[in-house]
Amino acid sequence: MLAKRIIPCLDIKDGRTVKGTNFEQLRDAGDPVELGKLYAQQGADELVFLDITATVEKRKTLNELVKRIAHEINIPFTVGGGISAMEDVSVLLQSGADKVSINTAAYKNPKLITEIANTAGSQCVVLAIDTKKEEDGEWYVYLNGGRTKTDTKCFDWAKQAVDLGAGEILLTSMNNDGTKAGFALDITHQLAVNLPIPVIASGGGGKVQHFVDVFEDAKADAALAASIFHFKEIEIPELKQELNNKGIVVRI
Amino acid sequence: MNVVLIKYSAGNIQSVLNALERLGINAEVTADLEKIKSADKVIFPGVGEASSAMRSLQENQLDSVIKELKQPVLGICVGMQLLCRHSEENNTDCLGIVPVQIKKFNGVDHHLKVPQVGWNTIFQLQSPLFKNIKEDSYIYNVHSYYAEDSAYTIAKCNYGLNYAAAIQKDNFFGVQFHTEKSAAVGDRIIENFLSI
């Protein structure tokens, strides 16, 4: 049976791992390659590396980092952050990334999704959506790392992205991110059961029970978390063992 | 040992090369027909669409050379599918080395997401390829098409139905999953192939 996936996310700035809370404060959490290898050995199912380096000049170091990761890590990994054109994607895939995650650029230029899907296959297109539940009870798409609100509803954009060729959705709830109070079950469920592609839930995982809930109740295909892994609040082997004990299919 | 990776239009060659390097194996990536013929082991990778991959083989005369190989050959993912007879993906006639049909997952009938993305288990393992691999080991998959279960199945996987996760006919082996991304299990399978 296909297993539910546990995906540590490593935020990268200038070649180092950092993690913000609610997209703001950043803390150093070490070397990305070493940390990624450790997670792979511990049983992480995939890795996501999000580059939050601002300048174009420093982004060149990202490709060198991706090459190092690809040489040393024997599980799939996704690279995202600041990807705006097909050329960025081609370089990252050639450097050894298995998938790329695109966000703001895809919203502004939806054809980018199709272009990547047609060139490299849907399986390597992860559409990342940052979403926030507003007072009207609806989930809206936010851009630019959560700084810019749009009037587009999360589900509508996700569905459109599937039609354009996206292979997976990485769904981050801004309401939940950094709270460690649990994932956004309602919007995750809506996407996971209505879309024909896998949904990776992100934002809010703080306890084992939150992962149980997001897999059992929200039907997520995968769950992503960062700082709880970086700071050993939950370790991957015990998380997977406990999920297994609760009857959730995970790779152990 | 002289290991070559067949170079053609399909992707994941670099990933397979990286996996071999991690195991201390220096493989050569080549489309040179003589080098492929004289190699000790041939790895035939592949990610992408079947008909264009098949066309790329034909344009480089690789199709006829692959069929004639006598040494152990390992097709991975689309590489495995191309070893078979025919693929439903764009109605493609493949190499026809293993008389097996490649079909598309029926996601609607089986209430499954297609492609299958992620870790699934392999069982009924019956080949030196799976020496010291436990039944129900997890391997990493990304695919919409699968090889039908047949007399050539050497490992099964279930995704809505049982299908061939791996096939073998004579010196030709094929795995649907990505050994190069399947952690320690994948590394072990590659090592097993290289010691056949």
Short mmCIF file of C-alpha atoms in Angstrom, two decimals:
data_model
loop_
_atom_site.label_atom_id
_atom_site.label_comp_id
_atom_site.label_asym_id
_atom_site.label_seq_id
_atom_site.Cartn_x
_atom_site.Cartn_y
_atom_site.Cartn_z
CA MET A 1 0.00 0.00 0.00
CA LEU A 2 1.19 3.49 -0.81
CA ALA A 3 2.63 5.04 2.35
CA LYS A 4 1.90 8.45 3.80
CA ARG A 5 5.03 10.57 3.46
CA ILE A 6 6.88 12.56 6.10
CA ILE A 7 8.82 15.44 4.57
CA PRO A 8 11.22 17.65 6.51
CA CYS A 9 11.58 21.09 4.98
CA LEU A 10 14.90 22.89 5.07
CA ASP A 11 14.82 26.62 4.49
CA ILE A 12 18.07 27.72 2.90
CA LYS A 13 19.61 31.18 3.05
CA ASP A 14 23.10 31.74 1.66
CA GLY A 15 23.75 28.00 1.81
CA ARG A 16 22.67 27.49 5.44
CA THR A 17 19.51 26.06 6.96
CA VAL A 18 17.20 28.51 8.69
CA LYS A 19 13.59 28.39 9.85
CA GLY A 20 11.24 31.26 10.34
CA THR A 21 8.13 31.36 12.43
CA ASN A 22 5.07 32.77 10.66
CA PHE A 23 7.42 33.68 7.80
CA GLU A 24 9.27 36.20 10.02
CA GLN A 25 12.01 35.40 12.52
CA LEU A 26 14.84 33.17 11.37
CA ARG A 27 17.07 30.83 13.32
CA ASP A 28 20.14 28.99 12.06
CA ALA A 29 19.73 25.22 11.98
CA GLY A 30 22.89 24.05 10.30
CA ASP A 31 24.33 22.67 7.09
CA PRO A 32 21.61 21.61 4.61
CA VAL A 33 23.43 18.61 3.16
CA GLU A 34 24.38 17.14 6.53
CA LEU A 35 20.93 17.75 7.91
CA GLY A 36 19.32 16.28 4.79
CA LYS A 37 21.48 13.17 5.01
CA LEU A 38 20.60 12.75 8.66
CA TYR A 39 16.89 12.98 7.88
CA ALA A 40 17.24 10.48 5.03
CA GLN A 41 18.99 8.05 7.37
CA GLN A 42 16.29 8.58 9.99
CA GLY A 43 13.58 7.61 7.52
CA ALA A 44 12.39 10.87 5.98
CA ASP A 45 10.53 9.98 2.79
CA GLU A 46 11.52 13.06 0.84
CA LEU A 47 13.16 16.40 1.47
CA VAL A 48 12.18 19.90 0.48
CA PHE A 49 14.81 22.64 0.23
CA LEU A 50 13.37 26.13 0.01
CA ASP A 51 15.84 28.82 -0.95
CA ILE A 52 14.97 32.16 0.60
CA THR A 53 18.15 33.90 -0.54
CA ALA A 54 17.17 37.26 -1.94
CA THR A 55 19.88 38.20 -4.39
CA VAL A 56 20.45 36.69 -7.81
CA GLU A 57 24.20 36.60 -7.21
CA LYS A 58 23.89 34.44 -4.13
CA ARG A 59 21.35 32.17 -5.79
CA LYS A 60 24.13 30.77 -7.94
CA THR A 61 25.38 29.01 -4.84
CA LEU A 62 22.04 27.19 -4.76
CA ASN A 63 22.91 25.15 -7.83
CA GLU A 64 26.17 24.08 -6.25
CA LEU A 65 24.26 23.09 -3.14
CA VAL A 66 21.72 21.13 -5.21
CA LYS A 67 24.55 19.21 -6.88
CA ARG A 68 25.99 18.32 -3.47
CA ILE A 69 22.59 17.19 -2.23
CA ALA A 70 22.01 15.08 -5.34
CA HIS A 71 25.36 13.36 -4.93
CA GLU A 72 24.94 12.54 -1.28
CA ILE A 73 21.25 11.84 -0.68
CA ASN A 74 19.42 8.69 -1.80
CA ILE A 75 15.81 9.83 -1.47
CA PRO A 76 13.85 12.27 -3.64
CA PHE A 77 14.12 15.97 -3.03
CA THR A 78 12.34 19.11 -4.15
CA VAL A 79 13.93 22.53 -4.54
CA GLY A 80 11.93 25.75 -4.41
CA GLY A 81 12.06 29.42 -3.65
CA GLY A 82 12.36 32.26 -6.11
CA ILE A 83 11.88 30.15 -9.23
CA SER A 84 10.45 32.44 -11.87
CA ALA A 85 11.25 30.96 -15.27
CA MET A 86 11.80 27.72 -17.12
CA GLU A 87 15.54 28.42 -17.21
CA ASP A 88 15.68 28.33 -13.40
CA VAL A 89 13.86 25.00 -13.46
CA SER A 90 16.12 23.47 -16.10
CA VAL A 91 19.25 24.37 -14.17
CA LEU A 92 17.91 22.92 -10.92
CA LEU A 93 16.75 19.69 -12.56
CA GLN A 94 20.07 19.32 -14.37
CA SER A 95 21.84 19.83 -11.06
CA GLY A 96 19.93 16.82 -9.73
CA ALA A 97 16.71 18.08 -8.14
CA ASP A 98 13.87 15.58 -8.58
CA LYS A 99 11.13 18.19 -8.39
CA VAL A 100 10.82 21.94 -8.26
CA SER A 101 8.36 23.90 -6.17
CA ILE A 102 6.89 27.03 -7.71
CA ASN A 103 4.63 29.55 -6.05
CA THR A 104 4.27 33.27 -6.85
CA ALA A 105 5.72 33.00 -10.36
CA ALA A 106 3.20 30.30 -11.26
CA TYR A 107 0.31 32.42 -10.04
CA LYS A 108 1.49 35.39 -12.07
CA ASN A 109 2.29 33.25 -15.11
CA PRO A 110 0.23 30.03 -14.99
CA LYS A 111 1.69 28.93 -18.32
CA LEU A 112 4.92 28.24 -16.43
CA ILE A 113 3.24 25.19 -14.86
CA THR A 114 2.38 23.80 -18.29
CA GLU A 115 5.78 24.64 -19.68
CA ILE A 116 7.56 22.69 -16.95
CA ALA A 117 5.08 19.82 -17.16
CA ASN A 118 5.50 19.53 -20.91
CA THR A 119 9.28 19.76 -20.77
CA ALA A 120 10.14 17.71 -17.70
CA GLY A 121 6.87 15.97 -16.77
CA SER A 122 4.11 16.76 -14.28
CA GLN A 123 5.81 14.58 -11.67
CA CYS A 124 8.43 17.24 -11.09
CA VAL A 125 6.04 20.21 -10.75
CA VAL A 126 5.09 20.90 -7.14
CA LEU A 127 2.75 23.87 -6.89
CA ALA A 128 3.21 25.57 -3.52
CA ILE A 129 0.25 27.58 -2.24
CA ASP A 130 0.40 29.83 0.81
CA THR A 131 -3.15 30.25 2.01
CA LYS A 132 -4.93 32.10 4.77
CA LYS A 133 -8.44 31.79 6.12
CA GLU A 134 -10.09 35.21 6.24
CA GLU A 135 -12.95 36.40 8.39
CA ASP A 136 -15.44 35.38 5.70
CA GLY A 137 -14.40 31.79 6.37
CA GLU A 138 -12.79 31.34 2.96
CA TRP A 139 -9.20 30.37 2.23
CA TYR A 140 -7.38 32.83 -0.06
CA VAL A 141 -4.12 32.56 -1.97
CA TYR A 142 -1.24 34.73 -0.75
CA LEU A 143 1.90 35.54 -2.71
CA ASN A 144 5.44 36.72 -2.07
CA GLY A 145 6.05 34.60 1.00
CA GLY A 146 2.68 35.49 2.49
CA ARG A 147 3.01 39.25 2.15
CA THR A 148 0.54 39.84 -0.69
CA LYS A 149 -3.12 38.85 -0.52
CA THR A 150 -5.05 37.90 -3.65
CA ASP A 151 -8.79 37.57 -4.20
CA THR A 152 -8.36 34.02 -5.51
CA LYS A 153 -9.70 31.20 -3.41
CA CYS A 154 -7.22 28.48 -2.61
CA PHE A 155 -9.30 25.61 -3.99
CA ASP A 156 -9.95 27.40 -7.28
CA TRP A 157 -6.27 28.04 -7.85
CA ALA A 158 -5.31 24.50 -6.89
CA LYS A 159 -7.86 23.06 -9.30
CA GLN A 160 -6.67 25.32 -12.10
CA ALA A 161 -3.08 24.31 -11.40
CA VAL A 162 -4.01 20.63 -11.74
CA ASP A 163 -5.57 21.35 -15.13
CA LEU A 164 -2.39 23.19 -16.15
CA GLY A 165 -0.21 20.19 -15.30
CA ALA A 166 0.87 20.47 -11.66
CA GLY A 167 1.92 17.11 -10.22
CA GLU A 168 1.54 17.80 -6.51
CA ILE A 169 0.23 20.59 -4.27
CA LEU A 170 2.27 21.80 -1.30
CA LEU A 171 -0.35 23.54 0.82
CA THR A 172 0.82 25.86 3.60
CA SER A 173 -1.73 27.36 5.95
CA MET A 174 -0.47 30.73 7.15
CA ASN A 175 -2.95 30.63 10.03
CA ASN A 176 -1.34 27.46 11.31
CA ASP A 177 2.29 27.87 10.30
CA GLY A 178 4.56 28.27 13.30
CA THR A 179 1.77 27.67 15.83
CA LYS A 180 2.51 23.98 16.47
CA ALA A 181 -1.23 23.72 17.12
CA GLY A 182 -2.01 21.34 14.27
CA PHE A 183 -2.48 21.43 10.51
CA ALA A 184 -5.37 23.20 8.77
CA LEU A 185 -7.59 20.15 8.39
CA ASP A 186 -10.51 21.71 6.52
CA ILE A 187 -8.68 23.16 3.52
CA THR A 188 -6.27 20.21 3.40
CA HIS A 189 -9.23 17.83 3.29
CA GLN A 190 -10.97 19.82 0.58
CA LEU A 191 -7.94 19.67 -1.68
CA ALA A 192 -6.87 16.12 -0.83
CA VAL A 193 -10.22 14.48 -1.57
CA ASN A 194 -11.21 16.59 -4.57
CA LEU A 195 -7.97 16.80 -6.52
CA PRO A 196 -6.53 13.89 -8.52
CA ILE A 197 -2.95 14.66 -7.41
CA PRO A 198 -1.16 14.31 -4.05
CA VAL A 199 -1.50 17.04 -1.45
CA ILE A 200 1.33 17.79 0.98
CA ALA A 201 0.05 19.48 4.13
CA SER A 202 2.29 22.11 5.70
CA GLY A 203 2.06 24.47 8.63
CA GLY A 204 1.17 23.74 12.25
CA GLY A 205 2.52 20.25 12.90
CA GLY A 206 3.69 20.22 16.53
CA LYS A 207 2.68 16.86 17.98
CA VAL A 208 2.34 13.30 16.71
CA GLN A 209 -1.45 13.57 16.99
CA HIS A 210 -1.42 16.44 14.49
CA PHE A 211 0.13 14.13 11.91
CA VAL A 212 -2.41 11.44 12.72
CA ASP A 213 -5.20 13.99 12.19
CA VAL A 214 -3.86 15.33 8.92
CA PHE A 215 -3.52 11.83 7.47
CA GLU A 216 -6.68 10.24 8.90
CA ASP A 217 -9.13 13.14 8.96
CA ALA A 218 -7.80 15.48 6.27
CA LYS A 219 -6.61 12.63 3.97
CA ALA A 220 -3.31 14.35 3.18
CA ASP A 221 -0.88 12.29 1.12
CA ALA A 222 2.15 13.76 2.87
CA ALA A 223 2.96 16.10 5.73
CA LEU A 224 5.75 18.60 5.85
CA ALA A 225 7.36 20.22 8.86
CA ALA A 226 10.57 22.05 9.64
CA SER A 227 11.56 23.38 13.04
CA ILE A 228 10.03 20.53 15.05
CA PHE A 229 12.47 18.29 13.24
CA HIS A 230 15.38 20.74 13.27
CA PHE A 231 15.10 21.23 17.02
CA LYS A 232 14.28 17.58 17.78
CA GLU A 233 10.90 18.30 19.31
CA ILE A 234 9.72 15.29 17.33
CA GLU A 235 12.19 12.84 15.83
CA ILE A 236 11.28 11.14 12.58
CA PRO A 237 11.79 7.51 13.74
CA GLU A 238 9.50 7.92 16.76
CA LEU A 239 6.96 9.89 14.71
CA LYS A 240 6.76 7.13 12.11
CA GLN A 241 6.65 4.40 14.74
CA GLU A 242 3.75 6.10 16.50
CA LEU A 243 1.90 6.66 13.23
CA ASN A 244 2.41 2.98 12.45
CA ASN A 245 1.05 2.05 15.88
CA LYS A 246 -2.07 4.07 15.08
CA GLY A 247 -2.61 2.08 11.90
CA ILE A 248 -1.36 4.70 9.46
CA VAL A 249 0.71 3.23 6.64
CA VAL A 250 4.21 4.68 6.77
CA ARG A 251 7.58 3.44 5.55
CA ILE A 252 9.55 2.13 8.52
CA MET B 1 33.86 -3.88 -13.87
CA ASN B 2 32.79 -1.89 -16.89
CA VAL B 3 29.32 -0.40 -16.29
CA VAL B 4 27.62 1.81 -18.84
CA LEU B 5 24.49 3.92 -18.67
CA ILE B 6 22.71 4.30 -21.96
CA LYS B 7 22.55 7.95 -22.92
CA TYR B 8 19.44 9.09 -24.77
CA SER B 9 16.74 11.72 -24.41
CA ALA B 10 15.07 10.36 -21.28
CA GLY B 11 15.87 11.86 -17.89
CA ASN B 12 17.24 10.64 -14.53
CA ILE B 13 20.62 9.59 -15.95
CA GLN B 14 22.43 11.92 -13.55
CA SER B 15 20.49 10.55 -10.57
CA VAL B 16 21.41 6.98 -11.46
CA LEU B 17 25.02 8.04 -11.98
CA ASN B 18 25.04 9.71 -8.56
CA ALA B 19 23.64 6.56 -6.96
CA LEU B 20 26.40 4.48 -8.57
CA GLU B 21 29.02 6.94 -7.38
CA ARG B 22 27.72 6.65 -3.81
CA LEU B 23 28.33 2.91 -4.14
CA GLY B 24 31.86 3.56 -5.41
CA ILE B 25 31.08 2.56 -9.01
CA ASN B 26 32.39 4.65 -11.87
CA ALA B 27 29.99 4.19 -14.74
CA GLU B 28 30.25 5.69 -18.18
CA VAL B 29 27.29 7.49 -19.72
CA THR B 30 27.38 6.78 -23.42
CA ALA B 31 25.41 6.34 -26.63
CA ASP B 32 28.42 4.70 -28.29
CA LEU B 33 27.14 1.43 -29.70
CA GLU B 34 30.47 -0.41 -29.39
CA LYS B 35 30.97 0.66 -25.79
CA ILE B 36 27.49 -0.49 -24.90
CA LYS B 37 28.00 -3.85 -26.62
CA SER B 38 31.28 -4.48 -24.81
CA ALA B 39 30.21 -3.39 -21.30
CA ASP B 40 29.97 -5.88 -18.44
CA LYS B 41 26.71 -4.39 -17.21
CA VAL B 42 24.29 -2.06 -18.94
CA ILE B 43 21.88 0.23 -17.14
CA PHE B 44 19.01 1.64 -19.15
CA PRO B 45 17.47 4.54 -17.24
CA GLY B 46 14.43 6.56 -18.16
CA VAL B 47 12.02 9.22 -17.06
CA GLY B 48 9.61 10.82 -19.46
CA GLU B 49 7.19 9.91 -22.19
CA ALA B 50 7.42 6.51 -23.90
CA SER B 51 7.01 7.39 -27.58
CA SER B 52 9.59 10.20 -27.58
CA ALA B 53 12.01 8.04 -25.58
CA MET B 54 11.52 5.23 -28.11
CA ARG B 55 12.08 7.64 -30.98
CA SER B 56 15.31 8.83 -29.38
CA LEU B 57 16.53 5.22 -29.17
CA GLN B 58 15.71 4.63 -32.84
CA GLU B 59 17.38 7.83 -34.01
CA ASN B 60 20.59 6.70 -32.32
CA GLN B 61 20.35 3.05 -33.49
CA LEU B 62 20.19 2.09 -29.85
CA ASP B 63 17.02 0.04 -30.32
CA SER B 64 18.64 -2.73 -32.36
CA VAL B 65 21.78 -2.75 -30.19
CA ILE B 66 19.83 -3.13 -26.92
CA LYS B 67 17.88 -6.09 -28.29
CA GLU B 68 21.12 -7.92 -29.09
CA LEU B 69 22.80 -7.43 -25.70
CA LYS B 70 23.91 -10.60 -23.93
CA GLN B 71 25.24 -9.13 -20.66
CA PRO B 72 22.93 -8.21 -17.74
CA VAL B 73 20.79 -5.18 -18.60
CA LEU B 74 18.74 -3.25 -16.05
CA GLY B 75 15.92 -1.00 -17.26
CA ILE B 76 14.69 1.53 -14.72
CA CYS B 77 11.20 3.09 -14.86
CA VAL B 78 10.57 4.10 -18.48
CA GLY B 79 13.70 2.10 -19.33
CA MET B 80 11.90 -0.97 -18.00
CA GLN B 81 8.74 -0.09 -19.90
CA LEU B 82 10.66 0.25 -23.16
CA LEU B 83 11.98 -3.31 -22.76
CA CYS B 84 8.37 -4.49 -23.07
CA ARG B 85 6.20 -5.13 -26.10
CA HIS B 86 3.85 -2.16 -26.23
CA SER B 87 2.82 0.82 -24.10
CA GLU B 88 -0.56 2.46 -23.91
CA GLU B 89 1.28 5.74 -23.53
CA ASN B 90 0.72 7.30 -26.96
CA ASN B 91 0.19 3.79 -28.37
CA THR B 92 3.92 3.08 -28.51
CA ASP B 93 5.52 -0.06 -29.88
CA CYS B 94 8.46 -0.71 -27.56
CA LEU B 95 11.53 -2.93 -27.94
CA GLY B 96 9.55 -6.14 -27.50
CA ILE B 97 12.25 -7.95 -25.53
CA VAL B 98 9.87 -8.93 -22.75
CA PRO B 99 6.39 -9.82 -24.08
CA VAL B 100 4.46 -7.69 -21.61
CA GLN B 101 1.96 -4.89 -22.09
CA ILE B 102 2.32 -1.48 -20.41
CA LYS B 103 -1.03 -0.08 -19.30
CA LYS B 104 -2.23 3.10 -17.64
CA PHE B 105 -3.52 3.09 -14.06
CA ASN B 106 -7.25 3.54 -13.96
CA GLY B 107 -7.45 6.10 -11.18
CA VAL B 108 -11.20 6.63 -11.46
CA ASP B 109 -12.22 2.99 -11.01
CA HIS B 110 -9.74 2.38 -8.24
CA HIS B 111 -10.17 5.76 -6.51
CA LEU B 112 -6.47 6.40 -6.80
CA LYS B 113 -4.35 9.38 -7.61
CA VAL B 114 -2.43 9.01 -10.86
CA PRO B 115 0.56 9.11 -11.14
CA GLN B 116 1.41 6.92 -8.19
CA VAL B 117 3.87 9.08 -6.27
CA GLY B 118 5.68 7.82 -3.20
CA TRP B 119 6.77 4.75 -1.30
CA ASN B 120 5.03 1.42 -1.79
CA THR B 121 5.96 -2.17 -0.94
CA ILE B 122 7.25 -4.95 -3.19
CA PHE B 123 6.41 -8.60 -2.55
CA GLN B 124 6.76 -12.13 -4.00
CA LEU B 125 10.38 -11.32 -4.70
CA GLN B 126 12.00 -14.01 -6.82
CA SER B 127 15.28 -13.07 -8.41
CA PRO B 128 18.94 -12.60 -7.49
CA LEU B 129 18.10 -8.93 -7.98
CA PHE B 130 16.35 -9.08 -4.60
CA LYS B 131 18.99 -11.01 -2.68
CA ASN B 132 18.84 -9.95 0.99
CA ILE B 133 15.86 -7.69 0.29
CA LYS B 134 13.01 -8.41 2.67
CA GLU B 135 9.47 -9.03 1.44
CA ASP B 136 7.36 -5.86 1.70
CA SER B 137 10.34 -3.54 1.51
CA TYR B 138 9.49 0.01 0.51
CA ILE B 139 10.61 1.46 -2.80
CA TYR B 140 9.99 4.89 -4.37
CA ASN B 141 7.62 5.22 -7.33
CA VAL B 142 6.62 7.93 -9.75
CA HIS B 143 4.56 6.56 -12.64
CA SER B 144 1.22 6.55 -14.40
CA TYR B 145 1.83 3.40 -16.45
CA TYR B 146 2.61 -0.10 -15.23
CA ALA B 147 3.67 -3.50 -16.56
CA GLU B 148 0.93 -6.13 -16.38
CA ASP B 149 1.56 -9.04 -14.07
CA SER B 150 2.84 -11.99 -16.13
CA ALA B 151 5.15 -15.02 -16.13
CA TYR B 152 8.02 -12.51 -16.31
CA THR B 153 7.14 -10.81 -13.02
CA ILE B 154 9.92 -11.11 -10.43
CA ALA B 155 8.42 -8.66 -7.89
CA LYS B 156 4.90 -7.39 -7.44
CA CYS B 157 3.48 -4.17 -6.15
CA ASN B 158 -0.14 -3.21 -5.50
CA TYR B 159 -1.76 0.04 -6.54
CA GLY B 160 -5.42 -0.67 -7.10
CA LEU B 161 -4.30 -3.96 -8.63
CA ASN B 162 -1.23 -6.17 -8.52
CA TYR B 163 1.26 -5.21 -11.20
CA ALA B 164 4.86 -6.09 -12.02
CA ALA B 165 7.22 -3.93 -9.96
CA ALA B 166 10.06 -5.82 -11.62
CA ILE B 167 10.38 -8.14 -14.61
CA GLN B 168 13.02 -10.45 -16.02
CA LYS B 169 13.56 -12.35 -19.23
CA ASP B 170 16.95 -13.99 -19.69
CA ASN B 171 19.63 -11.29 -19.19
CA PHE B 172 17.11 -8.42 -19.24
CA PHE B 173 15.90 -7.05 -15.91
CA GLY B 174 13.55 -4.16 -15.37
CA VAL B 175 12.31 -2.29 -12.30
CA GLN B 176 9.41 0.14 -12.38
CA PHE B 177 10.50 1.94 -9.23
CA HIS B 178 13.45 4.28 -8.83
CA THR B 179 16.30 2.32 -7.28
CA GLU B 180 18.33 5.53 -7.31
CA LYS B 181 15.82 7.20 -4.96
CA SER B 182 14.80 4.21 -2.84
CA ALA B 183 17.25 4.73 0.04
CA ALA B 184 19.21 1.69 1.29
CA VAL B 185 16.86 -0.81 -0.40
CA GLY B 186 17.47 0.81 -3.78
CA ASP B 187 21.23 0.83 -3.26
CA ARG B 188 21.13 -2.86 -2.38
CA ILE B 189 19.17 -3.74 -5.53
CA ILE B 190 21.73 -1.91 -7.68
CA GLU B 191 24.54 -3.76 -5.91
CA ASN B 192 22.73 -7.04 -6.51
CA PHE B 193 22.36 -6.25 -10.19
CA LEU B 194 26.05 -5.45 -10.48
CA SER B 195 26.97 -8.79 -8.92
CA ILE B 196 24.75 -10.88 -11.23
#
